[in-house]
Amino acid sequence: MYDIEEVRKDFPILRREVYGRPLVYLDNAATVQKPRQVVEAMADEYYNVNANVHRGVHFLSQQATELHEAARETVRRFLNARSTAEIVFTRGTTESINLVASCFGEAFMREGDEVIVSEMEHHANIVSWQLVQARKGIRLRVIPMNDRGELLMDEYEKLFNERTRIVSVTHVSNVLGTVNPVRRMIEIAHAHGVPVLVDGAQSAPHFAVDVQALDCDFFAFSGHKVYGPTGIGVLYGKESWLDRLPPYMGGGEMIGHVSFEHTTFAAPPLKFEAGTPDYVATTGLARALDYVSRLGMDQIQVHERDLTHYALERLRRIPGMRILGEAAEHDAVVSFLVGNIHHLDMGTLLDRLGIAVRTGHHCAEPLMHRLGVEGTVRASFALYNTRAEVDALAEGIERVSAMF
Ligand code: PLP
């Protein structure tokens, strides 16, 4: 196991105080804090290397290009993809899902065709498909879940028919913490000849993901949730699919040759990367993936699952506590409500105690409707959180409860 106190020294922000109290940062599902190694690598690139990538013959441009393409290789290794041609840089999970919805919808979906999503999707994986719905008249079919927050696999199987074109499902719910059985879901989809997009925004930061073992067709994640910078993300796509999808945006980098009469496109991944990429952010992302890989994704998972179970046990002892999300396989997110205390009041008062949690619908309004609530309080854990911070959260909740 890694030394948590040593690890915390890599994150200067964790030494901050807010309202005169030590910061307890439990909003990690929204974004995580960054280790020095990431920020320093980016500063170093701006100070010492900076030049636009791919187009230059000069020294700096070649060095920047090498760093950028080395970052792609780091991502490939992190996901165990077959080739760097399968790694597309985007701005984040949202853009990755929009890219697939838009390009796949354009090429392979017609009026009446169907996409299967689940009841626990983030808006990114709902609205992207609704945009295709508005353009092409496709239908969204929704996998229901039980009251513990587990998808109903029998109902999932029943949704397939001759109009099903793609399944797009979250790996881990950002509200319930449920880890969905995506390996099995992919097997079922493939048995029907249907490809699967996995939204990995809440899985890639927390446990090892192997896209070949999953056999997913697409996998999306965000840099900023995996200790990298904001504004960078990844779309993994099987080469056979990326070859067949039309481009997403037009511009520089994504072309073969251009004339006013006819333009040819570059091969993937560049076909999907129009314009100057955020080549400094890709370096930051690579250093972040190096960082978590050095600690070990399996170690991170053990640590965070321990915190999650400890938190669930501790919070359940609080009078009036209602945990939302009781799935057997539960990752580093705990959503809750206490008595009839409004989630916003709870979040605001916890903040005054130095405890940062998120409140509201967590970009999952349809899930809130299913749960019959307007919003929840959400505590979410990262590799640097401690049991003492969980205790601070529980004591904070007890203090706030006593005020009502
Ligand atoms: N999908 C899930 C499950 C998420 O939790 C999030 C962010 O919270 C997203 C998608 C969107 O990620 P981003 O805003 O980084 O694009």
Coordinates of C-alpha atoms and ligand atoms in Angstrom, one line a residue, residues 29-31 91-97 120-125 170-175 199-203 221-225 232 362-363 378, ligand 1:
A29 CA -16.3 13.0 -8.6
A30 CA -16.7 16.5 -9.9
T31 CA -12.9 17.0 -10.2
R91 CA -11.8 18.0 -24.4
G92 CA -13.4 15.4 -22.0
T93 CA -16.0 12.7 -21.6
T94 CA -18.7 15.0 -22.8
E95 CA -17.0 15.8 -26.0
S96 CA -16.0 12.1 -26.5
I97 CA -19.7 11.0 -26.1
M120 CA -28.5 6.3 -14.2
E121 CA -26.8 8.2 -17.0
H122 CA -25.2 11.6 -16.7
H123 CA -26.8 14.3 -18.9
A124 CA -23.7 14.0 -21.2
N125 CA -24.9 10.5 -22.2
T170 CA -22.0 4.5 -17.8
H171 CA -19.4 2.2 -16.2
V172 CA -19.9 3.8 -12.7
S173 CA -22.8 6.0 -11.6
N174 CA -21.6 9.4 -10.5
V175 CA -24.6 9.6 -8.1
D199 CA -18.8 6.3 -20.2
G200 CA -15.7 5.8 -18.1
A201 CA -15.7 9.2 -16.4
Q202 CA -16.2 7.6 -13.0
S203 CA -14.3 4.4 -13.6
F221 CA -12.9 9.5 -19.9
S222 CA -11.9 13.0 -18.7
G223 CA -8.4 14.1 -17.8
H224 CA -9.4 16.3 -14.9
K225 CA -11.1 13.5 -13.0
I232 CA -8.4 17.3 -22.1
H362 CA -25.4 15.9 -10.2
C363 CA -26.3 16.3 -13.9
R378 CA -22.7 13.6 -2.5
Ligands
PLP1 N1 -20.3 11.1 -17.3 C1 -20.2 10.9 -16.0 C2 -20.6 9.6 -15.4 C3 -19.7 11.9 -15.2 O1 -19.6 11.8 -13.9 C4 -19.3 13.2 -15.8 C5 -18.8 14.3 -15.0 O2 -19.2 14.5 -13.8 C6 -19.4 13.3 -17.2 C7 -19.9 12.2 -17.9 C8 -18.9 14.5 -17.9 O3 -17.6 14.7 -17.7 P1 -16.9 16.1 -18.3 O4 -17.7 17.2 -17.7 O5 -15.5 16.0 -17.7 O6 -17.0 16.0 -19.7

